[in-house]
Amino acid sequence: MTGQRVLLVDDEEELRRSTAQALELFGLGVQTFSNADHVLELAGFGFDGVVVSDIRMPGMDGMTLLHRVRELDAEIPVILVTGHGDVQLAVKAMREGAYDFLEKPFTPQLLAGIIRRALDRRGLVLENRRLRAVAGKRDDLEARLPGRTQVMVDLRYRIRAIGAADADTLIIGETGAGKEVVARALHDVSPRASRPFIAINCAALPENLIESELFGHEAGAFPGALRPRYGKFEHGRGGTILLDEIGSMPVDLQAKFLRVLQERVITRLGSNETVPLDVRFIATSKVDLEAEVAAGRFRADLFYRLNVATIHVPSLMQRRADIPLLFLQLVREAAARYGREDVDVPADVISAVAQRDWPGNVRELRNAADRLVLGLDPKPGEAAGAVKDGARDGMGRLADKVAAFERNIIAGEIAAHGGALRPVYESLGISRKTLYEKMQKYGLDKKLLGPEHLAQDDRDG
């Protein structure tokens, strides 16, 4: 079980320590936490282990942790523990994706046995992903960042290349386009995947505590500093630091951060000693940082130091042909997350979704999928006014929309496979003859289906 870990979360110190010691006697590597916050820094697509958590804790409880972990990777085993014998809660946890549920008191042998089975299952999941990637099939990165348009193929290629290079990276993209998902993916494909991933929202840091939060402090550094404290930079040593919306970082702090980038050392507040820092920095921005530099709101030297490797995350409008398949995937994920049966999405709804503009990008599309699954918005495209007169225009109008949807799907598949038709009709589950007929019907030429032609397809659809 080399490399596999158990993340044990319990707010009761004695129980946490005794459980960890018992599990270590069974040969399991255990890392303990008094609260759930730091677990999310370690869990991800590359995490080779399981999470064991008490279900009732102050702050983030076990059920919330379960949902947050499943958002990162739905196949990470989460084992929940309770001392309250709540059968209904156990059933709810299992329905919402928990691997198993234990009631206190339990024997160490029982817990160790469950953990071993969960570790075996996790190992098989990761090995299957690796084999699929080697075989050129859909891997975990494509599952996290789906899309067959050329911009998404290029995005995944850059993530793999830059992730392995361990270079500081700047991620540019509109609100909701998936910048943090890209940052997580960069971390998970890097040699730092087993170390913490620390996300810092630069826009949400309290001004009077920014330096203390980032750099840490010594006891007595300021009123109320009763004991030394690691800052987020130091806590992430060996891992990745995400600076979300770095354009919101105050100008006076930018100079101090520039020194950290250049020298890879920090100095805690109230101390004169430097602490070496082994981290990778990833920054995101929804604003044009070059324009911010010109306006004097962002340091030019910091911008150029961050801009070693840049990734542009495309908006949904730049990959409109991906919207139907992406929406169907989000619906499936929402159904699994809420414990609902698979939802059969009508063709007219898919067509309406495909034609609508999504200024909030993937985040807005995910919310629409959630509302559809919960029955709050049965026709998300029409609800936003994308097809205001669709129902009144009759079946002819619907047929046009379904045809446009089908054309976009086929065009996207052909472009994704570089004009090779065999993988297209195999992936679509149709015969070669049917594919040729539909290409002729929609005027699709495999030689012309590059990114520029797809963009025209999107406008026509």
GROMACS .gro file of C-alpha atoms in nm:
model
  461
    1MET     CA    1   0.000   0.000   0.000
    2THR     CA    2   0.294   0.230  -0.058
    3GLY     CA    3   0.182   0.587  -0.113
    4GLN     CA    4  -0.176   0.522  -0.004
    5ARG     CA    5  -0.303   0.736   0.283
    6VAL     CA    6  -0.591   0.760   0.525
    7LEU     CA    7  -0.709   1.114   0.606
    8LEU     CA    8  -0.870   1.088   0.952
    9VAL     CA    9  -1.091   1.379   1.065
   10ASP     CA   10  -1.228   1.403   1.419
   11ASP     CA   11  -1.262   1.703   1.651
   12GLU     CA   12  -1.207   1.486   1.962
   13GLU     CA   13  -0.830   1.481   2.013
   14GLU     CA   14  -0.806   1.164   2.226
   15LEU     CA   15  -1.027   0.960   1.993
   16ARG     CA   16  -0.842   1.092   1.691
   17ARG     CA   17  -0.502   0.998   1.836
   18SER     CA   18  -0.608   0.652   1.957
   19THR     CA   19  -0.778   0.567   1.626
   20ALA     CA   20  -0.472   0.677   1.429
   21GLN     CA   21  -0.240   0.467   1.648
   22ALA     CA   22  -0.463   0.161   1.611
   23LEU     CA   23  -0.476   0.197   1.232
   24GLU     CA   24  -0.098   0.239   1.212
   25LEU     CA   25  -0.061  -0.094   1.394
   26PHE     CA   26  -0.251  -0.246   1.102
   27GLY     CA   27   0.008  -0.103   0.863
   28LEU     CA   28  -0.201   0.192   0.741
   29GLY     CA   29  -0.050   0.536   0.684
   30VAL     CA   30  -0.267   0.789   0.867
   31GLN     CA   31  -0.276   1.170   0.859
   32THR     CA   32  -0.499   1.330   1.124
   33PHE     CA   33  -0.701   1.652   1.120
   34SER     CA   34  -0.904   1.827   1.388
   35ASN     CA   35  -1.134   1.982   1.125
   36ALA     CA   36  -1.228   1.918   0.766
   37ASP     CA   37  -1.084   2.229   0.602
   38HIS     CA   38  -0.735   2.100   0.524
   39VAL     CA   39  -0.861   1.767   0.390
   40LEU     CA   40  -0.986   1.942   0.077
   41GLU     CA   41  -0.632   2.066   0.011
   42LEU     CA   42  -0.512   1.706  -0.026
   43ALA     CA   43  -0.808   1.536  -0.189
   44GLY     CA   44  -0.827   1.545  -0.567
   45PHE     CA   45  -0.819   1.332  -0.882
   46GLY     CA   46  -0.465   1.217  -0.806
   47PHE     CA   47  -0.527   1.139  -0.436
   48ASP     CA   48  -0.445   0.777  -0.359
   49GLY     CA   49  -0.628   0.713  -0.033
   50VAL     CA   50  -0.952   0.737   0.161
   51VAL     CA   51  -1.119   0.987   0.393
   52VAL     CA   52  -1.253   0.883   0.734
   53SER     CA   53  -1.454   1.154   0.910
   54ASP     CA   54  -1.672   1.200   1.214
   55ILE     CA   55  -2.012   1.313   1.092
   56ARG     CA   56  -2.088   1.565   1.367
   57MET     CA   57  -1.821   1.833   1.402
   58PRO     CA   58  -1.818   2.210   1.449
   59GLY     CA   59  -1.767   2.406   1.130
   60MET     CA   60  -1.773   2.178   0.828
   61ASP     CA   61  -1.947   1.855   0.931
   62GLY     CA   62  -1.898   1.511   0.780
   63MET     CA   63  -2.190   1.533   0.536
   64THR     CA   64  -2.068   1.865   0.400
   65LEU     CA   65  -1.717   1.722   0.368
   66LEU     CA   66  -1.862   1.425   0.178
   67HIS     CA   67  -2.027   1.658  -0.074
   68ARG     CA   68  -1.713   1.873  -0.113
   69VAL     CA   69  -1.490   1.569  -0.169
   70ARG     CA   70  -1.732   1.427  -0.426
   71GLU     CA   71  -1.719   1.759  -0.613
   72LEU     CA   72  -1.341   1.715  -0.641
   73ASP     CA   73  -1.359   1.345  -0.733
   74ALA     CA   74  -1.674   1.138  -0.690
   75GLU     CA   75  -1.467   0.818  -0.669
   76ILE     CA   76  -1.270   0.903  -0.353
   77PRO     CA   77  -1.401   0.668  -0.080
   78VAL     CA   78  -1.542   0.859   0.218
   79ILE     CA   79  -1.619   0.664   0.537
   80LEU     CA   80  -1.840   0.845   0.789
   81VAL     CA   81  -1.853   0.779   1.163
   82THR     CA   82  -2.120   0.879   1.416
   83GLY     CA   83  -2.179   0.820   1.785
   84HIS     CA   84  -2.549   0.893   1.767
   85GLY     CA   85  -2.686   0.575   1.607
   86ASP     CA   86  -2.879   0.778   1.355
   87VAL     CA   87  -3.003   0.517   1.105
   88GLN     CA   88  -3.176   0.775   0.884
   89LEU     CA   89  -2.857   0.977   0.863
   90ALA     CA   90  -2.663   0.663   0.772
   91VAL     CA   91  -2.905   0.584   0.492
   92LYS     CA   92  -2.888   0.945   0.368
   93ALA     CA   93  -2.506   0.936   0.370
   94MET     CA   94  -2.491   0.611   0.174
   95ARG     CA   95  -2.747   0.740  -0.076
   96GLU     CA   96  -2.540   1.054  -0.129
   97GLY     CA   97  -2.222   0.864  -0.205
   98ALA     CA   98  -2.049   0.763   0.121
   99TYR     CA   99  -1.841   0.446   0.082
  100ASP     CA  100  -1.946   0.316   0.424
  101PHE     CA  101  -2.089   0.427   0.758
  102LEU     CA  102  -1.976   0.324   1.109
  103GLU     CA  103  -2.142   0.371   1.445
  104LYS     CA  104  -1.935   0.436   1.759
  105PRO     CA  105  -1.806   0.240   1.939
  106PHE     CA  106  -1.636   0.027   1.674
  107THR     CA  107  -1.339  -0.207   1.680
  108PRO     CA  108  -1.014  -0.102   1.508
  109GLN     CA  109  -1.024  -0.431   1.315
  110LEU     CA  110  -1.361  -0.342   1.165
  111LEU     CA  111  -1.250   0.005   1.058
  112ALA     CA  112  -0.917  -0.124   0.924
  113GLY     CA  113  -1.098  -0.387   0.716
  114ILE     CA  114  -1.330  -0.128   0.561
  115ILE     CA  115  -1.035   0.103   0.490
  116ARG     CA  116  -0.836  -0.175   0.320
  117ARG     CA  117  -1.127  -0.254   0.088
  118ALA     CA  118  -1.172   0.115   0.014
  119LEU     CA  119  -0.800   0.154  -0.063
  120ASP     CA  120  -0.813  -0.144  -0.299
  121ARG     CA  121  -1.108   0.012  -0.478
  122ARG     CA  122  -0.934   0.350  -0.502
  123GLY     CA  123  -0.620   0.184  -0.637
  124LEU     CA  124  -0.823   0.013  -0.910
  125VAL     CA  125  -0.990   0.342  -1.004
  126LEU     CA  126  -0.656   0.522  -1.043
  127GLU     CA  127  -0.498   0.231  -1.231
  128ASN     CA  128  -0.795   0.219  -1.469
  129ARG     CA  129  -0.759   0.590  -1.535
  130ARG     CA  130  -0.389   0.550  -1.610
  131LEU     CA  131  -0.452   0.258  -1.846
  132ARG     CA  132  -0.724   0.448  -2.030
  133ALA     CA  133  -0.491   0.747  -2.070
  134VAL     CA  134  -0.214   0.523  -2.209
  135ALA     CA  135  -0.463   0.365  -2.448
  136GLY     CA  136  -0.563   0.710  -2.574
  137LYS     CA  137  -0.913   0.685  -2.433
  138ARG     CA  138  -1.108   0.933  -2.224
  139ASP     CA  139  -0.904   0.991  -1.907
  140ASP     CA  140  -0.966   1.181  -1.585
  141LEU     CA  141  -0.853   1.512  -1.735
  142GLU     CA  142  -1.107   1.481  -2.016
  143ALA     CA  143  -1.370   1.391  -1.758
  144ARG     CA  144  -1.295   1.707  -1.562
  145LEU     CA  145  -1.259   1.932  -1.866
  146PRO     CA  146  -1.485   1.771  -2.126
  147GLY     CA  147  -1.514   1.895  -2.481
  148ARG     CA  148  -1.429   1.788  -2.834
  149THR     CA  149  -1.375   2.133  -2.984
  150GLN     CA  150  -1.018   2.220  -3.077
  151VAL     CA  151  -0.986   2.483  -2.804
  152MET     CA  152  -1.057   2.219  -2.537
  153VAL     CA  153  -0.821   1.965  -2.696
  154ASP     CA  154  -0.551   2.235  -2.692
  155LEU     CA  155  -0.636   2.328  -2.331
  156ARG     CA  156  -0.590   1.971  -2.208
  157TYR     CA  157  -0.262   1.943  -2.402
  158ARG     CA  158  -0.127   2.261  -2.237
  159ILE     CA  159  -0.232   2.143  -1.891
  160ARG     CA  160  -0.040   1.817  -1.933
  161ALA     CA  161   0.266   1.996  -2.070
  162ILE     CA  162   0.274   2.283  -1.820
  163GLY     CA  163   0.168   2.066  -1.525
  164ALA     CA  164   0.471   1.841  -1.562
  165ALA     CA  165   0.703   2.143  -1.602
  166ASP     CA  166   0.620   2.275  -1.250
  167ALA     CA  167   0.639   2.636  -1.371
  168ASP     CA  168   0.447   2.921  -1.207
  169THR     CA  169   0.136   2.972  -1.418
  170LEU     CA  170  -0.116   3.245  -1.494
  171ILE     CA  171  -0.468   3.131  -1.585
  172ILE     CA  172  -0.689   3.380  -1.772
  173GLY     CA  173  -1.060   3.332  -1.827
  174GLU     CA  174  -1.407   3.473  -1.783
  175THR     CA  175  -1.609   3.430  -1.465
  176GLY     CA  176  -1.736   3.074  -1.433
  177ALA     CA  177  -1.524   2.937  -1.720
  178GLY     CA  178  -1.345   2.689  -1.494
  179LYS     CA  179  -1.018   2.858  -1.393
  180GLU     CA  180  -1.000   2.683  -1.055
  181VAL     CA  181  -1.076   2.347  -1.219
  182VAL     CA  182  -0.779   2.407  -1.451
  183ALA     CA  183  -0.562   2.504  -1.153
  184ARG     CA  184  -0.659   2.183  -0.969
  185ALA     CA  185  -0.584   1.981  -1.282
  186LEU     CA  186  -0.239   2.141  -1.312
  187HIS     CA  187  -0.169   2.042  -0.952
  188ASP     CA  188  -0.295   1.687  -0.998
  189VAL     CA  189  -0.081   1.614  -1.305
  190SER     CA  190   0.230   1.763  -1.143
  191PRO     CA  191   0.489   1.594  -0.917
  192ARG     CA  192   0.326   1.790  -0.631
  193ALA     CA  193  -0.005   1.605  -0.657
  194SER     CA  194   0.037   1.433  -0.320
  195ARG     CA  195   0.104   1.762  -0.139
  196PRO     CA  196  -0.148   2.034  -0.035
  197PHE     CA  197  -0.342   2.247  -0.280
  198ILE     CA  198  -0.408   2.580  -0.105
  199ALA     CA  199  -0.666   2.811  -0.267
  200ILE     CA  200  -0.654   3.177  -0.160
  201ASN     CA  201  -0.922   3.421  -0.274
  202CYS     CA  202  -0.732   3.749  -0.305
  203ALA     CA  203  -1.056   3.948  -0.321
  204ALA     CA  204  -1.182   3.805   0.011
  205LEU     CA  205  -0.875   3.854   0.231
  206PRO     CA  206  -0.940   4.103   0.517
  207GLU     CA  207  -0.709   4.402   0.467
  208ASN     CA  208  -0.596   4.416   0.830
  209LEU     CA  209  -0.501   4.046   0.832
  210ILE     CA  210  -0.366   3.989   0.481
  211GLU     CA  211   0.001   3.964   0.575
  212SER     CA  212  -0.070   3.746   0.877
  213GLU     CA  213  -0.291   3.514   0.669
  214LEU     CA  214  -0.033   3.473   0.395
  215PHE     CA  215   0.302   3.493   0.576
  216GLY     CA  216   0.211   3.386   0.930
  217HIS     CA  217   0.321   3.555   1.252
  218GLU     CA  218   0.516   3.506   1.572
  219ALA     CA  219   0.365   3.537   1.919
  220GLY     CA  220   0.331   3.904   2.015
  221ALA     CA  221   0.366   4.030   1.656
  222PHE     CA  222   0.047   4.234   1.707
  223PRO     CA  223  -0.228   4.261   1.971
  224GLY     CA  224  -0.410   3.929   1.990
  225ALA     CA  225  -0.124   3.722   1.846
  226LEU     CA  226  -0.091   3.491   2.148
  227ARG     CA  227   0.092   3.207   1.974
  228PRO     CA  228   0.293   3.154   1.655
  229ARG     CA  229   0.093   3.071   1.343
  230TYR     CA  230   0.183   2.932   1.004
  231GLY     CA  231   0.060   3.140   0.712
  232LYS     CA  232  -0.103   2.987   0.406
  233PHE     CA  233   0.218   3.009   0.204
  234GLU     CA  234   0.413   2.813   0.464
  235HIS     CA  235   0.131   2.567   0.518
  236GLY     CA  236   0.143   2.477   0.149
  237ARG     CA  237   0.512   2.392   0.139
  238GLY     CA  238   0.576   2.116  -0.111
  239GLY     CA  239   0.239   2.176  -0.276
  240THR     CA  240   0.059   2.433  -0.488
  241ILE     CA  241  -0.069   2.779  -0.394
  242LEU     CA  242  -0.361   2.912  -0.598
  243LEU     CA  243  -0.401   3.290  -0.589
  244ASP     CA  244  -0.756   3.332  -0.716
  245GLU     CA  245  -0.826   3.668  -0.884
  246ILE     CA  246  -0.478   3.805  -0.820
  247GLY     CA  247  -0.581   4.132  -0.982
  248SER     CA  248  -0.761   4.210  -0.654
  249MET     CA  249  -0.440   4.190  -0.448
  250PRO     CA  250  -0.358   4.532  -0.291
  251VAL     CA  251  -0.068   4.711  -0.460
  252ASP     CA  252   0.140   4.736  -0.140
  253LEU     CA  253   0.117   4.358  -0.091
  254GLN     CA  254   0.215   4.293  -0.453
  255ALA     CA  255   0.573   4.409  -0.382
  256LYS     CA  256   0.608   4.163  -0.093
  257PHE     CA  257   0.460   3.883  -0.297
  258LEU     CA  258   0.702   3.959  -0.582
  259ARG     CA  259   0.992   3.894  -0.342
  260VAL     CA  260   0.837   3.560  -0.247
  261LEU     CA  261   0.812   3.465  -0.615
  262GLN     CA  262   1.170   3.563  -0.688
  263GLU     CA  263   1.350   3.434  -0.378
  264ARG     CA  264   1.113   3.158  -0.258
  265VAL     CA  265   1.144   3.268   0.104
  266ILE     CA  266   0.901   3.429   0.348
  267THR     CA  267   0.940   3.618   0.676
  268ARG     CA  268   0.670   3.583   0.937
  269LEU     CA  269   0.535   3.898   1.099
  270GLY     CA  270   0.736   3.974   1.413
  271SER     CA  271   1.038   3.772   1.296
  272ASN     CA  272   1.366   3.852   1.124
  273GLU     CA  273   1.435   3.497   1.011
  274THR     CA  274   1.352   3.383   0.661
  275VAL     CA  275   1.174   3.054   0.596
  276PRO     CA  276   1.250   2.870   0.268
  277LEU     CA  277   0.944   2.800   0.059
  278ASP     CA  278   0.903   2.507  -0.180
  279VAL     CA  279   0.574   2.574  -0.359
  280ARG     CA  280   0.435   2.625  -0.704
  281PHE     CA  281   0.226   2.939  -0.757
  282ILE     CA  282  -0.076   2.947  -0.986
  283ALA     CA  283  -0.267   3.272  -1.028
  284THR     CA  284  -0.603   3.334  -1.195
  285SER     CA  285  -0.756   3.650  -1.332
  286LYS     CA  286  -1.080   3.740  -1.504
  287VAL     CA  287  -0.950   4.088  -1.590
  288ASP     CA  288  -0.686   4.187  -1.844
  289LEU     CA  289  -0.376   4.226  -1.626
  290GLU     CA  290  -0.191   4.416  -1.899
  291ALA     CA  291  -0.467   4.677  -1.886
  292GLU     CA  292  -0.440   4.679  -1.505
  293VAL     CA  293  -0.065   4.738  -1.539
  294ALA     CA  294  -0.129   5.029  -1.777
  295ALA     CA  295  -0.380   5.175  -1.531
  296GLY     CA  296  -0.129   5.149  -1.244
  297ARG     CA  297  -0.334   4.902  -1.045
  298PHE     CA  298  -0.099   4.606  -1.095
  299ARG     CA  299   0.279   4.593  -1.084
  300ALA     CA  300   0.440   4.533  -1.422
  301ASP     CA  301   0.731   4.335  -1.271
  302LEU     CA  302   0.489   4.104  -1.090
  303PHE     CA  303   0.286   4.051  -1.407
  304TYR     CA  304   0.593   3.954  -1.610
  305ARG     CA  305   0.722   3.729  -1.329
  306LEU     CA  306   0.386   3.548  -1.311
  307ASN     CA  307   0.350   3.526  -1.687
  308VAL     CA  308   0.605   3.245  -1.729
  309ALA     CA  309   0.336   3.008  -1.852
  310THR     CA  310  -0.011   3.127  -1.945
  311ILE     CA  311  -0.329   2.927  -1.999
  312HIS     CA  312  -0.639   3.082  -2.151
  313VAL     CA  313  -0.961   2.906  -2.049
  314PRO     CA  314  -1.216   2.938  -2.330
  315SER     CA  315  -1.564   3.067  -2.259
  316LEU     CA  316  -1.866   2.859  -2.356
  317MET     CA  317  -1.924   3.090  -2.652
  318GLN     CA  318  -1.579   2.996  -2.781
  319ARG     CA  319  -1.678   2.628  -2.772
  320ARG     CA  320  -2.049   2.637  -2.836
  321ALA     CA  321  -2.044   2.295  -3.005
  322ASP     CA  322  -1.952   2.142  -2.667
  323ILE     CA  323  -2.259   2.277  -2.486
  324PRO     CA  324  -2.505   1.989  -2.553
  325LEU     CA  325  -2.273   1.710  -2.440
  326LEU     CA  326  -2.142   1.919  -2.150
  327PHE     CA  327  -2.496   1.991  -2.031
  328LEU     CA  328  -2.587   1.621  -2.044
  329GLN     CA  329  -2.278   1.537  -1.838
  330LEU     CA  330  -2.363   1.806  -1.582
  331VAL     CA  331  -2.717   1.666  -1.558
  332ARG     CA  332  -2.579   1.317  -1.489
  333GLU     CA  333  -2.344   1.454  -1.225
  334ALA     CA  334  -2.625   1.653  -1.061
  335ALA     CA  335  -2.851   1.346  -1.054
  336ALA     CA  336  -2.577   1.145  -0.882
  337ARG     CA  337  -2.504   1.428  -0.639
  338TYR     CA  338  -2.866   1.469  -0.533
  339GLY     CA  339  -2.941   1.096  -0.529
  340ARG     CA  340  -3.195   1.121  -0.811
  341GLU     CA  341  -3.271   0.885  -1.096
  342ASP     CA  342  -3.111   0.959  -1.432
  343VAL     CA  343  -3.298   1.240  -1.605
  344ASP     CA  344  -3.406   1.193  -1.967
  345VAL     CA  345  -3.346   1.539  -2.117
  346PRO     CA  346  -3.582   1.609  -2.411
  347ALA     CA  347  -3.425   1.703  -2.744
  348ASP     CA  348  -3.599   2.042  -2.752
  349VAL     CA  349  -3.447   2.131  -2.413
  350ILE     CA  350  -3.099   2.033  -2.533
  351SER     CA  351  -3.146   2.238  -2.847
  352ALA     CA  352  -3.262   2.539  -2.646
  353VAL     CA  353  -2.966   2.508  -2.411
  354ALA     CA  354  -2.727   2.483  -2.708
  355GLN     CA  355  -2.859   2.803  -2.865
  356ARG     CA  356  -2.866   3.014  -2.552
  357ASP     CA  357  -2.582   3.248  -2.457
  358TRP     CA  358  -2.427   3.163  -2.118
  359PRO     CA  359  -2.252   3.472  -1.979
  360GLY     CA  360  -2.184   3.284  -1.654
  361ASN     CA  361  -2.018   3.004  -1.856
  362VAL     CA  362  -1.986   2.654  -1.706
  363ARG     CA  363  -2.091   2.770  -1.360
  364GLU     CA  364  -2.421   2.904  -1.497
  365LEU     CA  365  -2.470   2.591  -1.711
  366ARG     CA  366  -2.410   2.370  -1.404
  367ASN     CA  367  -2.669   2.567  -1.207
  368ALA     CA  368  -2.918   2.513  -1.491
  369ALA     CA  369  -2.845   2.139  -1.484
  370ASP     CA  370  -2.898   2.133  -1.106
  371ARG     CA  371  -3.232   2.314  -1.137
  372LEU     CA  372  -3.343   2.074  -1.409
  373VAL     CA  373  -3.261   1.769  -1.195
  374LEU     CA  374  -3.438   1.920  -0.893
  375GLY     CA  375  -3.746   1.996  -1.101
  376LEU     CA  376  -3.714   2.372  -1.046
  377ASP     CA  377  -3.662   2.459  -1.413
  378PRO     CA  378  -3.784   2.191  -1.657
  379LYS     CA  379  -3.686   2.396  -1.963
  380PRO     CA  380  -3.370   2.596  -1.872
  381GLY     CA  381  -3.311   2.731  -2.223
  382GLU     CA  382  -3.665   2.862  -2.261
  383ALA     CA  383  -3.678   2.999  -1.908
  384ALA     CA  384  -3.398   3.240  -1.995
  385GLY     CA  385  -3.574   3.355  -2.309
  386ALA     CA  386  -3.350   3.164  -2.549
  387VAL     CA  387  -3.649   3.023  -2.737
  388LYS     CA  388  -3.926   3.263  -2.644
  389ASP     CA  389  -4.154   3.165  -2.928
  390GLY     CA  390  -4.042   2.803  -2.967
  391ALA     CA  391  -4.355   2.645  -2.822
  392ARG     CA  392  -4.584   2.863  -3.031
  393ASP     CA  393  -4.397   2.807  -3.358
  394GLY     CA  394  -4.501   2.440  -3.374
  395MET     CA  395  -4.316   2.124  -3.467
  396GLY     CA  396  -4.143   2.274  -3.770
  397ARG     CA  397  -3.952   2.507  -3.540
  398LEU     CA  398  -3.863   2.218  -3.309
  399ALA     CA  399  -3.739   2.009  -3.602
  400ASP     CA  400  -3.508   2.291  -3.707
  401LYS     CA  401  -3.362   2.311  -3.360
  402VAL     CA  402  -3.311   1.936  -3.333
  403ALA     CA  403  -3.141   1.936  -3.675
  404ALA     CA  404  -2.911   2.221  -3.570
  405PHE     CA  405  -2.825   2.033  -3.253
  406GLU     CA  406  -2.748   1.713  -3.445
  407ARG     CA  407  -2.533   1.902  -3.697
  408ASN     CA  408  -2.328   2.063  -3.419
  409ILE     CA  409  -2.272   1.728  -3.248
  410ILE     CA  410  -2.150   1.561  -3.569
  411ALA     CA  411  -1.932   1.860  -3.662
  412GLY     CA  412  -1.774   1.862  -3.316
  413GLU     CA  413  -1.698   1.489  -3.328
  414ILE     CA  414  -1.540   1.512  -3.674
  415ALA     CA  415  -1.323   1.805  -3.568
  416ALA     CA  416  -1.225   1.631  -3.243
  417HIS     CA  417  -1.102   1.327  -3.437
  418GLY     CA  418  -0.914   1.530  -3.697
  419GLY     CA  419  -1.140   1.425  -3.985
  420ALA     CA  420  -1.109   1.050  -3.917
  421LEU     CA  421  -1.463   0.916  -3.959
  422ARG     CA  422  -1.439   0.569  -3.809
  423PRO     CA  423  -1.404   0.688  -3.446
  424VAL     CA  424  -1.685   0.937  -3.515
  425TYR     CA  425  -1.953   0.684  -3.615
  426GLU     CA  426  -1.830   0.443  -3.346
  427SER     CA  427  -1.854   0.706  -3.070
  428LEU     CA  428  -2.196   0.821  -3.193
  429GLY     CA  429  -2.325   0.464  -3.218
  430ILE     CA  430  -2.433   0.490  -3.581
  431SER     CA  431  -2.331   0.313  -3.900
  432ARG     CA  432  -2.082   0.454  -4.150
  433LYS     CA  433  -2.358   0.483  -4.408
  434THR     CA  434  -2.576   0.685  -4.167
  435LEU     CA  435  -2.287   0.918  -4.088
  436TYR     CA  436  -2.220   0.983  -4.459
  437GLU     CA  437  -2.588   1.052  -4.520
  438LYS     CA  438  -2.604   1.301  -4.234
  439MET     CA  439  -2.282   1.473  -4.346
  440GLN     CA  440  -2.432   1.512  -4.692
  441LYS     CA  441  -2.761   1.635  -4.546
  442TYR     CA  442  -2.589   1.902  -4.333
  443GLY     CA  443  -2.319   1.996  -4.584
  444LEU     CA  444  -2.030   1.879  -4.364
  445ASP     CA  445  -1.691   1.816  -4.524
  446LYS     CA  446  -1.435   1.642  -4.302
  447LYS     CA  447  -1.152   1.835  -4.472
  448LEU     CA  448  -1.304   2.168  -4.378
  449LEU     CA  449  -1.390   2.094  -4.015
  450GLY     CA  450  -1.109   2.280  -3.844
  451PRO     CA  451  -1.155   2.534  -3.563
  452GLU     CA  452  -1.254   2.814  -3.804
  453HIS     CA  453  -1.524   2.602  -3.967
  454LEU     CA  454  -1.654   2.496  -3.627
  455ALA     CA  455  -1.685   2.860  -3.527
  456GLN     CA  456  -1.897   2.917  -3.837
  457ASP     CA  457  -2.102   2.609  -3.747
  458ASP     CA  458  -2.169   2.760  -3.407
  459ARG     CA  459  -2.293   3.084  -3.559
  460ASP     CA  460  -2.511   2.900  -3.807
  461GLY     CA  461  -2.660   2.680  -3.530
   0.00000   0.00000   0.00000
